[in-house]
Every structure is written in C-alpha cells, then in structure tokens.
C-alpha cells in the first residue's frame, strides 16, 4: 500500500501472488521490495504500476538496499542479487551456502551481508 502521509488516504496498492515480508526501499521514484512469490519488484512510486520484476529461485524476505543505480537483495535461494534499478537487469550474483533473509549493507564499495550458514560476506 502507498498511503498519503498527510491525509492517511490510500494512494495505490500493489498485489503479489504471496506474502511480502521485506521492508521496501525507495529511490529515484521507485519502490523496491521482495515477495514470497520468488520475485523482486520495482514499482513506480507515484502510480503503483510495475516497472519490472525479477524471478529468483527462492522466497525473498530480505529487504533490498539501493545504492547509486543498483539494488542489492538476497533470497532464500542462497543468492545475493545485484540488479540495475533502471530495468532489473542482473549485473552480478553471489552464491552462498545458506539462505539470505536480512538486508545487506553497502560500505566503501563492498556489499556486506550474512547468511543462514553463519557466514558474513563482503562482496565488491
């Protein structure tokens, strides 16, 4: 749901095929989030229209992180995805040995995140 901050009135809503557990990231007029329907979505923040979606191999409960022109988000398929915010094109992916369910952090050009097998990763 998008709600007007002043009035509390609904502006638009977007429905996926399964639960949304991630918190959205908003950047450059778009809302980014993942869903248990195994997709990462980019939605136009003004209209609620889908701009793009990317299918992953697992549920997405990790909140995406947007830095510059990239969105980084992990999936329960054990992969961290790096996608272009413009069109969702995959720039790279990093495979781990465990599900990724929490948001990454980006610092000094490194994407830092953990996975369920107990490892902490820093990817550049």
Short mmCIF file of N, CA and C in Angstrom, two decimals:
data_model
loop_
_atom_site.label_atom_id
_atom_site.label_comp_id
_atom_site.label_asym_id
_atom_site.label_seq_id
_atom_site.Cartn_x
_atom_site.Cartn_y
_atom_site.Cartn_z
N UNK A 1 0.82 -1.18 0.00
CA UNK A 1 0.00 0.00 0.00
C UNK A 1 0.86 1.25 0.00
N UNK A 2 0.42 2.26 -0.71
CA UNK A 2 1.01 3.60 -0.62
C UNK A 2 -0.06 4.48 -0.01
N UNK A 3 0.33 5.17 1.06
CA UNK A 3 -0.62 5.99 1.80
C UNK A 3 -0.10 7.42 1.84
N UNK A 4 -0.98 8.38 1.62
CA UNK A 4 -0.62 9.79 1.71
C UNK A 4 -0.24 10.10 3.16
N UNK A 5 0.95 10.61 3.36
CA UNK A 5 1.46 10.85 4.72
C UNK A 5 0.66 11.92 5.46
N UNK A 6 0.05 12.85 4.76
CA UNK A 6 -0.71 13.93 5.42
C UNK A 6 -2.14 13.53 5.73
N UNK A 7 -2.78 12.82 4.82
CA UNK A 7 -4.20 12.50 4.99
C UNK A 7 -4.46 11.08 5.48
N UNK A 8 -3.48 10.20 5.27
CA UNK A 8 -3.69 8.80 5.63
C UNK A 8 -4.51 8.03 4.60
N UNK A 9 -4.84 8.68 3.49
CA UNK A 9 -5.65 8.02 2.46
C UNK A 9 -4.78 7.16 1.54
N UNK A 10 -5.35 6.05 1.13
CA UNK A 10 -4.64 5.15 0.22
C UNK A 10 -4.47 5.82 -1.13
N UNK A 11 -3.22 5.77 -1.65
CA UNK A 11 -2.93 6.31 -2.98
C UNK A 11 -3.01 5.20 -4.02
N UNK A 12 -2.45 4.05 -3.69
CA UNK A 12 -2.49 2.87 -4.55
C UNK A 12 -2.12 1.64 -3.75
N UNK A 13 -2.38 0.48 -4.33
CA UNK A 13 -1.92 -0.78 -3.74
C UNK A 13 -1.45 -1.69 -4.86
N UNK A 14 -0.51 -2.55 -4.51
CA UNK A 14 0.06 -3.49 -5.47
C UNK A 14 0.01 -4.86 -4.84
N UNK A 15 -0.51 -5.83 -5.57
CA UNK A 15 -0.66 -7.17 -5.03
C UNK A 15 0.27 -8.15 -5.72
N UNK A 16 0.95 -8.97 -4.89
CA UNK A 16 1.77 -10.05 -5.41
C UNK A 16 1.02 -11.36 -5.20
N UNK A 17 1.63 -12.45 -5.63
CA UNK A 17 0.98 -13.75 -5.51
C UNK A 17 1.22 -14.43 -4.17
N UNK A 18 2.02 -13.78 -3.28
CA UNK A 18 2.29 -14.35 -1.96
C UNK A 18 2.67 -13.22 -1.01
N UNK A 19 3.06 -13.57 0.17
CA UNK A 19 3.33 -12.59 1.24
C UNK A 19 4.51 -11.68 0.90
N UNK A 20 4.44 -10.47 1.44
CA UNK A 20 5.55 -9.52 1.38
C UNK A 20 6.02 -9.31 2.81
N UNK A 21 7.24 -9.78 3.11
CA UNK A 21 7.79 -9.65 4.45
C UNK A 21 8.92 -8.63 4.52
N UNK A 22 9.44 -8.24 3.37
CA UNK A 22 10.55 -7.29 3.36
C UNK A 22 10.04 -5.86 3.49
N UNK A 23 10.87 -5.01 4.05
CA UNK A 23 10.58 -3.59 4.05
C UNK A 23 11.00 -3.03 2.70
N UNK A 24 10.25 -2.08 2.16
CA UNK A 24 10.61 -1.54 0.85
C UNK A 24 11.77 -0.56 0.94
N UNK A 25 12.46 -0.40 -0.17
CA UNK A 25 13.45 0.65 -0.35
C UNK A 25 12.88 1.59 -1.42
N UNK A 26 13.04 2.88 -1.23
CA UNK A 26 12.52 3.85 -2.19
C UNK A 26 13.69 4.68 -2.71
N UNK A 27 13.80 4.76 -4.02
CA UNK A 27 14.87 5.53 -4.64
C UNK A 27 14.47 5.92 -6.06
N UNK A 28 14.77 7.14 -6.43
CA UNK A 28 14.56 7.64 -7.80
C UNK A 28 13.15 7.36 -8.30
N UNK A 29 12.16 7.58 -7.44
CA UNK A 29 10.77 7.45 -7.84
C UNK A 29 10.25 6.03 -7.95
N UNK A 30 11.01 5.09 -7.39
CA UNK A 30 10.58 3.69 -7.44
C UNK A 30 10.60 3.06 -6.06
N UNK A 31 9.75 2.07 -5.88
CA UNK A 31 9.67 1.30 -4.65
C UNK A 31 10.17 -0.11 -4.98
N UNK A 32 11.14 -0.59 -4.21
CA UNK A 32 11.73 -1.91 -4.43
C UNK A 32 11.42 -2.81 -3.24
N UNK A 33 11.00 -4.04 -3.51
CA UNK A 33 10.73 -5.00 -2.43
C UNK A 33 10.73 -6.41 -2.99
N UNK A 34 10.80 -7.37 -2.10
CA UNK A 34 10.73 -8.77 -2.48
C UNK A 34 9.47 -9.41 -1.94
N UNK A 35 9.15 -10.58 -2.47
CA UNK A 35 7.95 -11.30 -2.07
C UNK A 35 8.23 -12.79 -1.94
N UNK A 36 7.39 -13.45 -1.17
CA UNK A 36 7.47 -14.90 -1.07
C UNK A 36 7.09 -15.57 -2.39
N UNK A 37 6.61 -14.81 -3.37
CA UNK A 37 6.31 -15.39 -4.67
C UNK A 37 7.57 -15.53 -5.53
N UNK A 38 8.75 -15.33 -4.89
CA UNK A 38 10.06 -15.52 -5.51
C UNK A 38 10.40 -14.44 -6.53
N UNK A 39 9.92 -13.23 -6.30
CA UNK A 39 10.21 -12.12 -7.20
C UNK A 39 10.74 -10.92 -6.43
N UNK A 40 11.55 -10.12 -7.12
CA UNK A 40 11.97 -8.81 -6.66
C UNK A 40 11.25 -7.82 -7.59
N UNK A 41 10.60 -6.82 -6.99
CA UNK A 41 9.78 -5.89 -7.76
C UNK A 41 10.32 -4.47 -7.70
N UNK A 42 10.09 -3.74 -8.80
CA UNK A 42 10.26 -2.29 -8.85
C UNK A 42 8.92 -1.70 -9.27
N UNK A 43 8.39 -0.82 -8.43
CA UNK A 43 7.08 -0.23 -8.65
C UNK A 43 7.23 1.28 -8.76
N UNK A 44 6.50 1.91 -9.68
CA UNK A 44 6.50 3.35 -9.78
C UNK A 44 5.87 3.93 -8.52
N UNK A 45 6.59 4.78 -7.81
CA UNK A 45 6.13 5.29 -6.51
C UNK A 45 4.90 6.19 -6.63
N UNK A 46 4.69 6.82 -7.76
CA UNK A 46 3.53 7.71 -7.92
C UNK A 46 2.27 6.97 -8.34
N UNK A 47 2.42 5.98 -9.21
CA UNK A 47 1.24 5.33 -9.79
C UNK A 47 0.95 3.95 -9.24
N UNK A 48 1.97 3.27 -8.69
CA UNK A 48 1.79 1.90 -8.23
C UNK A 48 1.90 0.88 -9.35
N UNK A 49 2.29 1.32 -10.54
CA UNK A 49 2.44 0.41 -11.67
C UNK A 49 3.78 -0.31 -11.60
N UNK A 50 3.77 -1.56 -11.99
CA UNK A 50 5.01 -2.35 -12.00
C UNK A 50 5.92 -1.84 -13.11
N UNK A 51 7.17 -1.57 -12.76
CA UNK A 51 8.18 -1.17 -13.74
C UNK A 51 8.92 -2.41 -14.23
N UNK A 52 9.32 -3.27 -13.31
CA UNK A 52 9.94 -4.55 -13.66
C UNK A 52 9.84 -5.50 -12.47
N UNK A 53 10.08 -6.77 -12.76
CA UNK A 53 10.22 -7.78 -11.71
C UNK A 53 11.26 -8.79 -12.17
N UNK A 54 11.95 -9.38 -11.20
CA UNK A 54 12.96 -10.39 -11.48
C UNK A 54 12.62 -11.62 -10.66
N UNK A 55 12.56 -12.77 -11.33
CA UNK A 55 12.27 -14.02 -10.63
C UNK A 55 13.56 -14.57 -10.04
N UNK A 56 13.48 -15.00 -8.78
CA UNK A 56 14.60 -15.65 -8.12
C UNK A 56 14.27 -17.13 -7.95
N UNK A 57 15.21 -17.87 -7.40
CA UNK A 57 14.98 -19.29 -7.18
C UNK A 57 14.36 -19.60 -5.83
N UNK A 58 14.06 -18.56 -5.03
CA UNK A 58 13.50 -18.79 -3.70
C UNK A 58 12.73 -17.58 -3.21
N UNK A 59 12.08 -17.77 -2.08
CA UNK A 59 11.33 -16.68 -1.47
C UNK A 59 12.26 -15.52 -1.15
N UNK A 60 11.72 -14.30 -1.21
CA UNK A 60 12.51 -13.11 -0.91
C UNK A 60 11.89 -12.43 0.31
N UNK A 61 12.60 -12.53 1.44
CA UNK A 61 12.14 -11.85 2.66
C UNK A 61 13.13 -10.78 3.09
N UNK A 62 14.31 -10.76 2.47
CA UNK A 62 15.31 -9.73 2.78
C UNK A 62 14.86 -8.40 2.20
N UNK A 63 15.10 -7.33 2.94
CA UNK A 63 14.79 -6.00 2.43
C UNK A 63 15.89 -5.57 1.46
N UNK A 64 15.51 -4.98 0.33
CA UNK A 64 16.51 -4.54 -0.62
C UNK A 64 17.23 -3.29 -0.13
N UNK A 65 18.44 -3.09 -0.65
CA UNK A 65 19.24 -1.90 -0.37
C UNK A 65 19.58 -1.28 -1.72
N UNK A 66 19.33 0.02 -1.85
CA UNK A 66 19.62 0.72 -3.09
C UNK A 66 20.78 1.68 -2.86
N UNK A 67 21.81 1.56 -3.69
CA UNK A 67 22.96 2.46 -3.64
C UNK A 67 23.28 2.83 -5.09
N UNK A 68 23.32 4.14 -5.34
CA UNK A 68 23.55 4.64 -6.69
C UNK A 68 22.50 4.05 -7.63
N UNK A 69 22.91 3.33 -8.64
CA UNK A 69 21.96 2.79 -9.61
C UNK A 69 21.78 1.29 -9.50
N UNK A 70 22.06 0.76 -8.30
CA UNK A 70 21.97 -0.69 -8.09
C UNK A 70 21.05 -1.00 -6.91
N UNK A 71 20.35 -2.11 -7.03
CA UNK A 71 19.58 -2.65 -5.90
C UNK A 71 20.18 -4.00 -5.56
N UNK A 72 20.45 -4.20 -4.27
CA UNK A 72 21.04 -5.44 -3.77
C UNK A 72 20.01 -6.11 -2.87
N UNK A 73 19.75 -7.39 -3.14
CA UNK A 73 18.79 -8.11 -2.31
C UNK A 73 19.11 -9.60 -2.33
N UNK A 74 19.00 -10.20 -1.14
CA UNK A 74 19.24 -11.62 -1.00
C UNK A 74 17.94 -12.40 -1.08
N UNK A 75 18.08 -13.69 -1.36
CA UNK A 75 16.92 -14.57 -1.50
C UNK A 75 17.15 -15.85 -0.70
N UNK A 76 16.09 -16.55 -0.45
CA UNK A 76 16.21 -17.82 0.24
C UNK A 76 16.77 -18.91 -0.68
N UNK A 77 17.06 -18.56 -1.93
CA UNK A 77 17.76 -19.48 -2.83
C UNK A 77 19.27 -19.41 -2.63
N UNK A 78 19.71 -18.69 -1.59
CA UNK A 78 21.12 -18.59 -1.18
C UNK A 78 21.94 -17.68 -2.09
N UNK A 79 21.27 -16.76 -2.78
CA UNK A 79 21.94 -15.87 -3.73
C UNK A 79 21.69 -14.42 -3.35
N UNK A 80 22.76 -13.61 -3.43
CA UNK A 80 22.62 -12.16 -3.34
C UNK A 80 22.61 -11.65 -4.77
N UNK A 81 21.58 -10.88 -5.12
CA UNK A 81 21.42 -10.34 -6.47
C UNK A 81 21.81 -8.87 -6.49
N UNK A 82 22.51 -8.46 -7.55
CA UNK A 82 22.82 -7.06 -7.81
C UNK A 82 22.14 -6.71 -9.12
N UNK A 83 21.12 -5.83 -9.04
CA UNK A 83 20.28 -5.52 -10.20
C UNK A 83 20.32 -4.03 -10.52
N UNK A 84 20.21 -3.71 -11.79
CA UNK A 84 20.09 -2.32 -12.21
C UNK A 84 18.73 -1.79 -11.78
N UNK A 85 18.70 -0.61 -11.14
CA UNK A 85 17.39 -0.08 -10.72
C UNK A 85 16.57 0.37 -11.92
N UNK A 86 17.22 0.65 -13.05
CA UNK A 86 16.50 1.14 -14.24
C UNK A 86 15.61 0.07 -14.86
N UNK A 87 16.16 -1.15 -14.99
CA UNK A 87 15.44 -2.17 -15.75
C UNK A 87 15.47 -3.57 -15.14
N UNK A 88 16.11 -3.73 -13.97
CA UNK A 88 16.16 -5.03 -13.31
C UNK A 88 17.17 -5.99 -13.89
N UNK A 89 17.98 -5.53 -14.84
CA UNK A 89 18.98 -6.41 -15.43
C UNK A 89 19.99 -6.82 -14.36
N UNK A 90 20.25 -8.11 -14.30
CA UNK A 90 21.20 -8.64 -13.32
C UNK A 90 22.62 -8.24 -13.71
N UNK A 91 23.32 -7.54 -12.80
CA UNK A 91 24.71 -7.14 -13.04
C UNK A 91 25.65 -8.22 -12.54
N UNK A 92 25.31 -8.82 -11.41
CA UNK A 92 26.05 -9.96 -10.90
C UNK A 92 25.23 -10.64 -9.81
N UNK A 93 25.68 -11.83 -9.43
CA UNK A 93 25.07 -12.56 -8.33
C UNK A 93 26.18 -13.23 -7.55
N UNK A 94 25.91 -13.47 -6.25
CA UNK A 94 26.89 -14.13 -5.40
C UNK A 94 26.19 -15.25 -4.66
N UNK A 95 26.66 -16.47 -4.85
CA UNK A 95 26.06 -17.67 -4.24
C UNK A 95 26.70 -17.95 -2.89
N UNK A 96 25.87 -18.24 -1.89
CA UNK A 96 26.34 -18.59 -0.56
C UNK A 96 25.93 -20.04 -0.26
N UNK A 97 26.18 -20.47 0.96
CA UNK A 97 25.78 -21.81 1.39
C UNK A 97 24.55 -21.79 2.28
N UNK A 98 23.93 -20.62 2.43
CA UNK A 98 22.75 -20.52 3.29
C UNK A 98 21.77 -19.47 2.79
N UNK A 99 20.54 -19.60 3.22
CA UNK A 99 19.51 -18.63 2.86
C UNK A 99 19.94 -17.22 3.30
N UNK A 100 19.52 -16.22 2.53
CA UNK A 100 19.77 -14.82 2.88
C UNK A 100 18.41 -14.20 3.17
N UNK A 101 18.19 -13.82 4.43
CA UNK A 101 16.88 -13.30 4.82
C UNK A 101 16.94 -11.89 5.40
N UNK A 102 18.14 -11.34 5.54
CA UNK A 102 18.27 -9.98 6.09
C UNK A 102 18.89 -9.05 5.06
N UNK A 103 18.69 -7.76 5.27
CA UNK A 103 19.21 -6.75 4.35
C UNK A 103 20.73 -6.69 4.40
N UNK A 104 21.30 -6.37 3.27
CA UNK A 104 22.75 -6.13 3.17
C UNK A 104 23.03 -4.70 3.59
N UNK A 105 24.31 -4.40 3.76
CA UNK A 105 24.80 -3.05 4.00
C UNK A 105 25.87 -2.79 2.96
N UNK A 106 25.91 -1.56 2.44
CA UNK A 106 26.95 -1.22 1.47
C UNK A 106 27.84 -0.17 2.10
N UNK A 107 29.16 -0.47 2.13
CA UNK A 107 30.14 0.44 2.73
C UNK A 107 31.44 0.36 1.94
N UNK A 108 31.97 1.50 1.59
CA UNK A 108 33.25 1.57 0.87
C UNK A 108 33.28 0.67 -0.36
N UNK A 109 32.17 0.61 -1.08
CA UNK A 109 32.10 -0.18 -2.29
C UNK A 109 31.92 -1.67 -2.09
N UNK A 110 31.76 -2.10 -0.84
CA UNK A 110 31.56 -3.51 -0.54
C UNK A 110 30.11 -3.74 -0.08
N UNK A 111 29.53 -4.82 -0.55
CA UNK A 111 28.21 -5.24 -0.09
C UNK A 111 28.44 -6.28 0.99
N UNK A 112 28.00 -5.97 2.21
CA UNK A 112 28.23 -6.83 3.36
C UNK A 112 26.90 -7.43 3.80
N UNK A 113 26.89 -8.75 4.00
CA UNK A 113 25.66 -9.43 4.39
C UNK A 113 25.98 -10.78 5.01
N UNK A 114 25.02 -11.34 5.69
CA UNK A 114 25.18 -12.65 6.30
C UNK A 114 24.19 -13.63 5.71
N UNK A 115 24.46 -14.91 5.95
CA UNK A 115 23.51 -15.93 5.51
C UNK A 115 23.32 -16.95 6.62
N UNK A 116 22.36 -17.82 6.44
CA UNK A 116 21.96 -18.74 7.49
C UNK A 116 22.99 -19.80 7.85
N UNK A 117 24.02 -20.00 7.04
CA UNK A 117 25.03 -20.99 7.43
C UNK A 117 26.01 -20.38 8.42
N UNK A 118 25.80 -19.10 8.77
CA UNK A 118 26.62 -18.47 9.81
C UNK A 118 27.79 -17.68 9.30
N UNK A 119 27.85 -17.41 8.01
CA UNK A 119 28.96 -16.65 7.45
C UNK A 119 28.58 -15.21 7.21
N UNK A 120 29.59 -14.35 7.28
CA UNK A 120 29.46 -12.95 6.94
C UNK A 120 30.29 -12.74 5.67
N UNK A 121 29.67 -12.12 4.66
CA UNK A 121 30.33 -11.93 3.38
C UNK A 121 30.53 -10.45 3.10
N UNK A 122 31.61 -10.15 2.39
CA UNK A 122 31.86 -8.82 1.86
C UNK A 122 32.20 -8.99 0.38
N UNK A 123 31.35 -8.48 -0.49
CA UNK A 123 31.49 -8.67 -1.93
C UNK A 123 31.68 -7.31 -2.58
N UNK A 124 32.62 -7.23 -3.51
CA UNK A 124 32.85 -5.96 -4.22
C UNK A 124 32.51 -6.10 -5.67
#
